[in-house]
Coordinates of C-alpha atoms and ligand atoms in Angstrom, one line a residue:
X1 CA 70.5 141.9 166.0
X2 CA 66.8 142.6 165.4
X3 CA 66.3 143.8 169.1
X4 CA 68.7 146.3 168.8
X5 CA 67.1 147.6 165.9
X6 CA 64.0 147.8 167.8
X7 CA 65.9 149.6 170.8
X8 CA 66.2 152.5 168.5
X9 CA 62.8 152.2 167.1
X10 CA 63.7 150.8 163.6
X11 CA 61.5 148.3 162.1
X12 CA 63.4 145.4 162.1
X13 CA 61.7 142.9 160.0
X14 CA 62.7 144.5 156.6
X15 CA 65.9 145.7 157.5
X16 CA 69.2 144.0 155.7
X17 CA 72.2 144.3 157.9
X18 CA 76.0 144.0 156.6
X19 CA 79.2 144.2 158.1
X20 CA 80.8 147.4 156.8
X21 CA 84.0 149.7 156.2
X22 CA 87.6 148.7 157.2
X23 CA 88.2 150.5 160.7
X24 CA 90.5 148.6 163.3
X25 CA 88.7 149.3 166.2
X26 CA 84.7 149.4 166.2
X27 CA 82.4 146.7 164.5
X28 CA 80.6 148.4 162.0
X29 CA 77.3 147.6 160.0
X30 CA 75.1 149.0 157.3
X31 CA 71.5 149.0 158.0
X32 CA 69.3 149.1 154.8
X33 CA 65.9 149.9 156.2
X34 CA 62.7 150.5 154.0
X35 CA 63.2 154.0 153.5
X36 CA 66.6 155.1 155.3
X37 CA 70.4 153.5 155.7
X38 CA 71.9 153.8 158.9
X39 CA 75.5 152.8 160.4
X40 CA 75.2 150.7 163.5
X41 CA 78.5 150.2 165.5
X42 CA 79.7 148.3 168.7
X43 CA 81.9 150.2 170.3
X44 CA 85.1 148.5 171.3
X45 CA 84.8 149.0 175.1
X46 CA 88.3 147.6 175.6
X47 CA 89.7 151.1 173.7
X48 CA 86.9 153.1 174.9
X49 CA 86.5 152.2 178.4
X50 CA 84.0 155.1 179.5
X51 CA 81.7 154.9 176.0
X52 CA 79.5 157.6 178.0
X53 CA 82.1 160.0 177.8
X54 CA 81.9 159.7 173.7
X55 CA 78.0 160.7 173.9
X56 CA 78.6 163.4 176.3
X57 CA 81.5 164.9 173.8
X58 CA 79.4 164.7 171.0
X59 CA 76.6 166.1 172.3
X60 CA 78.3 169.2 173.5
X61 CA 79.9 169.5 170.0
X62 CA 76.7 169.1 168.2
X63 CA 74.9 171.7 170.4
X64 CA 77.5 174.1 169.6
X65 CA 77.8 173.6 165.8
X66 CA 73.9 173.3 165.4
X67 CA 73.7 176.8 167.4
X68 CA 76.4 178.7 165.3
X69 CA 76.4 176.8 161.9
X70 CA 72.9 175.1 161.7
X71 CA 73.5 173.9 157.8
X72 CA 77.0 172.4 158.7
X73 CA 76.9 168.3 158.5
X74 CA 77.5 166.6 161.6
X75 CA 77.2 163.2 162.4
X76 CA 74.9 163.0 165.4
X77 CA 74.0 159.8 167.5
X78 CA 70.6 158.5 167.0
X79 CA 68.9 158.2 170.6
X80 CA 67.2 154.9 171.6
X81 CA 63.3 155.1 172.5
X82 CA 64.8 155.5 176.0
X83 CA 66.7 158.6 175.3
X84 CA 70.0 157.3 175.5
X85 CA 72.9 157.7 173.4
X86 CA 73.9 153.9 173.5
X87 CA 71.8 150.7 173.4
X88 CA 73.9 148.9 176.6
X89 CA 73.4 145.2 176.7
X90 CA 75.6 142.5 178.4
X91 CA 78.2 145.3 178.6
X92 CA 78.2 146.1 174.8
X93 CA 77.5 149.5 173.6
X94 CA 75.7 150.1 170.1
X95 CA 75.3 153.5 168.9
X96 CA 73.5 154.5 165.6
X97 CA 73.9 157.1 163.3
X98 CA 72.1 157.8 159.9
X99 CA 74.2 156.8 157.0
X100 CA 75.2 159.7 154.8
X101 CA 73.6 159.7 151.5
X102 CA 75.1 159.5 148.5
X103 CA 78.7 159.3 150.2
X104 CA 81.9 157.1 150.1
X105 CA 85.1 156.6 152.0
X106 CA 88.6 155.3 150.3
X107 CA 91.7 153.7 151.9
X108 CA 94.4 155.4 149.6
X109 CA 94.6 158.8 148.5
X110 CA 95.4 158.9 144.7
X111 CA 94.7 162.5 143.7
X112 CA 96.1 165.4 145.6
X113 CA 92.7 166.9 145.3
X114 CA 91.3 164.3 147.6
X115 CA 94.0 165.1 150.4
X116 CA 93.0 168.5 149.7
X117 CA 89.3 168.3 150.4
X118 CA 89.9 165.7 153.3
X119 CA 92.3 168.1 155.0
X120 CA 90.0 171.1 154.5
X121 CA 86.8 169.2 156.1
X122 CA 89.3 168.6 159.2
X123 CA 90.5 172.0 159.5
X124 CA 86.8 173.6 159.3
X125 CA 85.6 170.9 161.8
X126 CA 88.3 172.7 164.0
X127 CA 87.6 176.1 163.1
X128 CA 84.3 175.8 163.8
X129 CA 84.3 174.2 167.1
X130 CA 86.4 177.2 168.6
X131 CA 84.6 178.7 171.5
X132 CA 83.5 175.8 172.5
X133 CA 84.0 175.3 176.5
X134 CA 86.8 172.7 176.6
X135 CA 86.3 172.2 180.1
X136 CA 83.1 170.6 179.7
X137 CA 84.7 167.8 177.7
X138 CA 86.5 164.8 179.0
X139 CA 89.1 162.5 176.8
X140 CA 87.3 159.5 175.8
X141 CA 90.8 157.7 175.8
X142 CA 93.0 159.4 178.5
X143 CA 96.5 160.4 177.1
X144 CA 95.5 159.1 173.6
X145 CA 98.1 160.8 171.5
X146 CA 100.5 161.4 174.7
X147 CA 104.1 160.0 172.9
X148 CA 105.6 159.8 176.5
X149 CA 103.3 157.5 177.3
X150 CA 103.1 155.4 174.0
X151 CA 106.9 155.4 174.2
X152 CA 106.5 153.6 178.0
X153 CA 104.1 151.4 176.8
X154 CA 106.8 150.1 174.1
X155 CA 109.5 149.8 176.7
X156 CA 106.9 147.5 178.9
X157 CA 106.0 145.6 175.9
X158 CA 109.7 144.8 175.2
X159 CA 110.3 144.0 178.9
X160 CA 107.3 141.5 178.5
X161 CA 108.1 140.1 175.1
X162 CA 109.6 136.3 174.4
X163 CA 113.1 136.7 173.7
X164 CA 112.2 135.0 170.1
X165 CA 109.5 137.7 169.2
X166 CA 111.9 140.6 170.2
X167 CA 114.8 138.8 168.1
X168 CA 112.5 138.6 165.1
X169 CA 111.8 142.2 165.1
X170 CA 115.1 143.8 166.1
X171 CA 115.5 145.8 163.1
X172 CA 112.3 147.7 163.7
X173 CA 112.7 147.5 167.4
X174 CA 116.4 149.3 167.0
X175 CA 114.9 151.8 164.5
X176 CA 111.9 153.0 166.7
X177 CA 114.4 153.0 169.8
X178 CA 117.3 155.0 168.0
X179 CA 114.4 157.7 167.1
X180 CA 113.3 158.4 170.3
X181 CA 114.5 162.0 170.0
X182 CA 110.5 162.6 168.7
X183 CA 109.6 162.0 172.2
X184 CA 111.8 164.6 173.6
X185 CA 110.3 167.1 171.0
X186 CA 106.6 166.2 171.9
X187 CA 107.3 166.9 175.9
X188 CA 108.6 170.1 174.9
X189 CA 105.4 171.1 173.1
X190 CA 103.4 169.4 176.0
X191 CA 104.9 171.8 178.5
X192 CA 104.4 174.8 176.4
X193 CA 101.9 177.1 178.0
X194 CA 101.6 179.2 174.8
X195 CA 100.7 175.8 173.0
X196 CA 96.9 175.7 172.8
X197 CA 94.5 172.8 173.2
X198 CA 91.9 173.1 170.4
X199 CA 89.0 170.4 169.5
X200 CA 90.8 167.6 167.3
X201 CA 89.2 165.0 165.8
X202 CA 92.3 162.3 166.6
X203 CA 91.8 160.0 163.7
X204 CA 92.2 162.1 160.5
X205 CA 92.9 159.2 158.3
X206 CA 91.6 159.2 154.8
X207 CA 88.7 156.6 155.5
X208 CA 87.1 158.9 158.0
X209 CA 86.2 161.3 155.5
X210 CA 82.9 161.0 153.6
X211 CA 83.0 162.1 149.9
X212 CA 80.3 162.9 147.9
X213 CA 79.9 160.4 145.0
X214 CA 78.8 163.0 142.6
X215 CA 81.2 165.7 143.1
X216 CA 84.0 164.2 144.9
X217 CA 84.3 166.7 147.3
X218 CA 84.3 166.0 151.2
X219 CA 80.7 166.0 152.7
X220 CA 81.8 165.5 156.4
X221 CA 83.8 163.6 158.4
X222 CA 83.0 160.5 160.4
X223 CA 84.5 158.0 163.5
X224 CA 84.2 161.1 165.9
X225 CA 84.9 158.7 169.1
X226 CA 88.1 160.6 169.7
X227 CA 86.8 164.2 169.0
X228 CA 88.5 166.0 172.0
X229 CA 90.5 168.8 173.1
X230 CA 94.3 167.9 171.9
X231 CA 96.8 169.5 169.6
X232 CA 96.7 170.2 166.1
X233 CA 99.9 168.2 165.5
X234 CA 97.7 165.3 165.9
X235 CA 95.4 165.8 163.3
X236 CA 97.8 167.6 160.8
X237 CA 100.4 164.6 161.2
X238 CA 97.8 162.0 160.6
X239 CA 97.2 163.6 157.5
X240 CA 100.8 163.9 156.4
X241 CA 100.9 160.1 157.5
X242 CA 97.8 158.6 155.5
X243 CA 97.6 161.0 152.7
X244 CA 101.0 161.8 151.4
X245 CA 102.2 158.2 151.5
X246 CA 102.3 156.3 148.1
X247 CA 100.7 153.3 149.9
X248 CA 98.3 152.6 152.5
X249 CA 99.5 151.8 156.1
X250 CA 98.6 148.0 155.2
X251 CA 101.0 147.5 152.4
X252 CA 104.2 145.6 152.5
X253 CA 105.6 146.8 149.4
X254 CA 107.9 148.7 151.5
X255 CA 110.0 150.1 148.8
X256 CA 107.0 151.9 147.5
X257 CA 106.1 153.6 150.7
X258 CA 107.3 157.2 149.6
X259 CA 106.1 160.8 150.6
X260 CA 104.7 162.2 147.9
X261 CA 105.3 166.0 148.1
X262 CA 102.5 166.9 145.7
X263 CA 100.1 165.4 148.6
X264 CA 101.7 167.6 151.3
X265 CA 101.2 170.3 149.1
X266 CA 97.6 169.9 149.0
X267 CA 96.9 168.8 152.7
X268 CA 98.7 171.4 153.8
X269 CA 96.5 173.9 151.5
X270 CA 93.3 172.3 152.9
X271 CA 94.3 172.4 156.6
X272 CA 96.4 175.5 157.1
X273 CA 93.7 177.3 154.6
X274 CA 91.2 177.0 157.2
X275 CA 93.1 177.4 160.1
X276 CA 96.3 179.6 159.6
X277 CA 94.8 182.8 160.8
X278 CA 94.2 181.3 164.0
X279 CA 97.5 179.6 164.7
X280 CA 99.8 180.6 167.5
X281 CA 103.8 181.4 166.7
X282 CA 104.2 177.8 168.9
X283 CA 101.6 176.0 166.6
X284 CA 103.1 177.4 163.7
X285 CA 106.7 176.4 164.6
X286 CA 105.6 173.0 165.3
X287 CA 103.9 172.2 161.8
X288 CA 107.1 170.4 160.5
X289 CA 107.3 168.0 163.4
X290 CA 103.4 166.9 162.9
X291 CA 104.1 164.5 160.2
X292 CA 107.0 162.4 162.2
X293 CA 105.0 163.0 165.3
X294 CA 102.4 160.7 164.0
X295 CA 104.1 158.4 161.8
X296 CA 106.6 157.6 164.8
X297 CA 103.6 157.3 167.2
X298 CA 101.7 155.0 165.0
X299 CA 104.7 152.7 164.1
X300 CA 105.5 152.6 167.8
X301 CA 101.7 151.5 168.5
X302 CA 101.8 149.2 165.7
X303 CA 105.2 147.5 167.1
X304 CA 104.2 147.6 170.8
X305 CA 100.8 145.7 169.9
X306 CA 102.9 143.1 167.7
X307 CA 105.4 142.5 171.0
X308 CA 102.2 142.3 173.2
X309 CA 100.6 139.3 170.6
X310 CA 97.9 141.5 168.9
X311 CA 95.8 142.8 171.7
X312 CA 94.8 145.9 170.4
X313 CA 94.5 146.1 166.9
X314 CA 92.3 143.7 164.7
X315 CA 94.6 141.8 162.3
X316 CA 94.1 139.1 159.8
X317 CA 97.2 137.7 159.4
X318 CA 100.2 136.7 161.6
X319 CA 102.7 139.4 162.0
X320 CA 100.4 142.3 160.2
X321 CA 101.2 144.6 163.1
X322 CA 105.3 144.2 162.5
X323 CA 104.7 144.8 158.8
X324 CA 102.5 147.9 159.8
X325 CA 105.4 148.9 162.0
X326 CA 107.9 148.3 159.1
X327 CA 105.3 150.3 156.9
X328 CA 105.6 153.6 159.3
X329 CA 109.4 153.0 159.4
X330 CA 109.6 153.5 155.8
X331 CA 107.6 156.4 155.8
X332 CA 109.1 158.2 158.5
X333 CA 112.9 157.6 157.0
X334 CA 111.5 158.6 153.7
X335 CA 110.1 162.0 155.4
X336 CA 113.5 162.4 157.0
X337 CA 115.1 162.7 153.6
X338 CA 112.4 165.4 152.4
X339 CA 112.4 167.5 155.7
X340 CA 113.8 170.7 154.1
X341 CA 111.5 170.3 151.0
X342 CA 108.7 169.7 153.3
X343 CA 109.8 172.8 155.3
X344 CA 109.6 175.3 151.9
X345 CA 106.0 173.9 151.3
X346 CA 104.9 174.6 154.9
X347 CA 106.4 178.3 154.9
X348 CA 105.2 178.9 151.5
X349 CA 101.6 177.8 152.6
X350 CA 101.6 180.2 155.8
X351 CA 103.0 183.2 153.8
Ligands
LIG1 P1 86.1 152.5 163.1 O1 86.0 153.3 164.3 O2 85.9 151.0 163.5 O3 87.3 153.1 162.3 P2 84.0 154.5 161.5 O4 83.3 155.2 162.3 O5 85.3 155.0 161.1 O6 84.7 153.1 162.6 O7 83.2 153.4 160.3 C1 83.9 152.8 159.4 C2 83.5 153.1 158.3 O8 82.2 153.3 157.9 C3 84.1 154.5 157.7 O9 85.5 154.6 157.3 C4 83.1 155.1 156.4 O10 83.6 154.5 155.3 C5 81.8 154.4 157.2 N1 80.8 155.4 158.1 C6 80.8 155.4 159.3 N2 79.9 156.4 159.8 C7 79.4 156.5 158.6 C8 78.2 157.6 158.1 N3 77.3 157.9 159.0 N4 77.5 157.5 157.0 C9 78.2 156.7 155.7 N5 79.2 156.1 156.1 C10 79.9 155.7 157.3
LIG2 C1 92.5 153.1 164.7 O1 89.0 153.2 164.2 P1 90.2 153.5 163.5 O2 90.5 152.4 162.5 O3 90.0 154.6 162.3 C2 93.2 154.0 165.9 C3 93.9 155.3 165.4 C4 95.0 154.5 164.4 C5 94.3 153.8 163.5 C6 95.4 153.3 162.6 C7 91.0 154.6 168.7 O4 91.5 153.9 164.0 O5 94.6 155.7 166.5 O6 95.9 155.8 164.0 O7 93.7 152.9 163.9 N1 92.0 154.4 167.0 C8 92.3 154.0 167.9 O8 95.1 152.7 161.3 O9 92.9 153.4 168.4
LIG3 MG1 87.7 154.7 160.8

């Protein structure tokens, strides 16, 4: 990898390189150089088929933020010595950013305060990016959070999967098919002209927030590859999905996968505390749908990948994607049981 570091003008001889983090898509490395730490990533080009779009979107966001909020911490891409956003070699795209000092990330939320902090950070990002001309941006993954597309992909995977694979996941297939009313609710939001697009992170799970080692406050958000126009139900929903669950999405202790209302309250306070003044009536009405929208879509995506033979998400054991789909099913079932209480929490947060 020495020549990759050199392409970014880093002294490569005395740099240590370690695999880092627990993301499911890109390959991430920590580079410890003489005076500074960096994060080097190989972009997954199966998922991001045009990485230059990521570079352009981040450039526009960075420019907007630096002009209006010069002290706001936003992770910029470091250019190569040729002035490019990526070092490209054999079709591989490498990207370098500074490692944010004094930071750490977590995979499960064990204190409501952390849920508040993370949600506040994502709300702040969307608020600060208001005013950015969205027509300058393109989707880094087209139709990324389009539930209609995700449902079509699930149906296609069902058609192509072997009878044995389908038989072994019948309970989950039945669950995701019988809950497809969420697809219709999503379509209505998609067609609602009063429902705005905003700059949304699109991957607000907890390990995409960097916390301060000393204060435990959120320092900034990372994993900005899907920062692009979208609907707030994406970001709020993924927070409900990953901060309110008592177990991570990897857990197979399905009976412990439960919604924790105190965490829902904390994340709603964090996110809506930043955004509620800006929300349209249609957005406010959709807040209760955010959690089930994202839990359902994520479960569907895991199940689809299982049926497709694990081609998208990194796995470390057989049936991991099926287990992830089961985990999301358990969470969605518990959300459904708690829906009335959650609606009360949302109403109180908005008031
Ligand atoms: P993936 O797309 O594979 O999830 P991420 O961009 O989220 O990759 O990076 C993986 C992990 O690396 C993050 O969860 C975070 O812990 C850490 N990380 C990423 N960027 C930085 C950074 N600039 N400074 C410190 N830690 C970082
Ligand atoms: C992926 O890159 P990572 O691990 O933060 C995925 C998200 C899913 C998440 C589930 C580009 O995120 O959409 O919510 O896994 N990212 C992409 O853990 O598909
Ligand atoms: Mg990540």
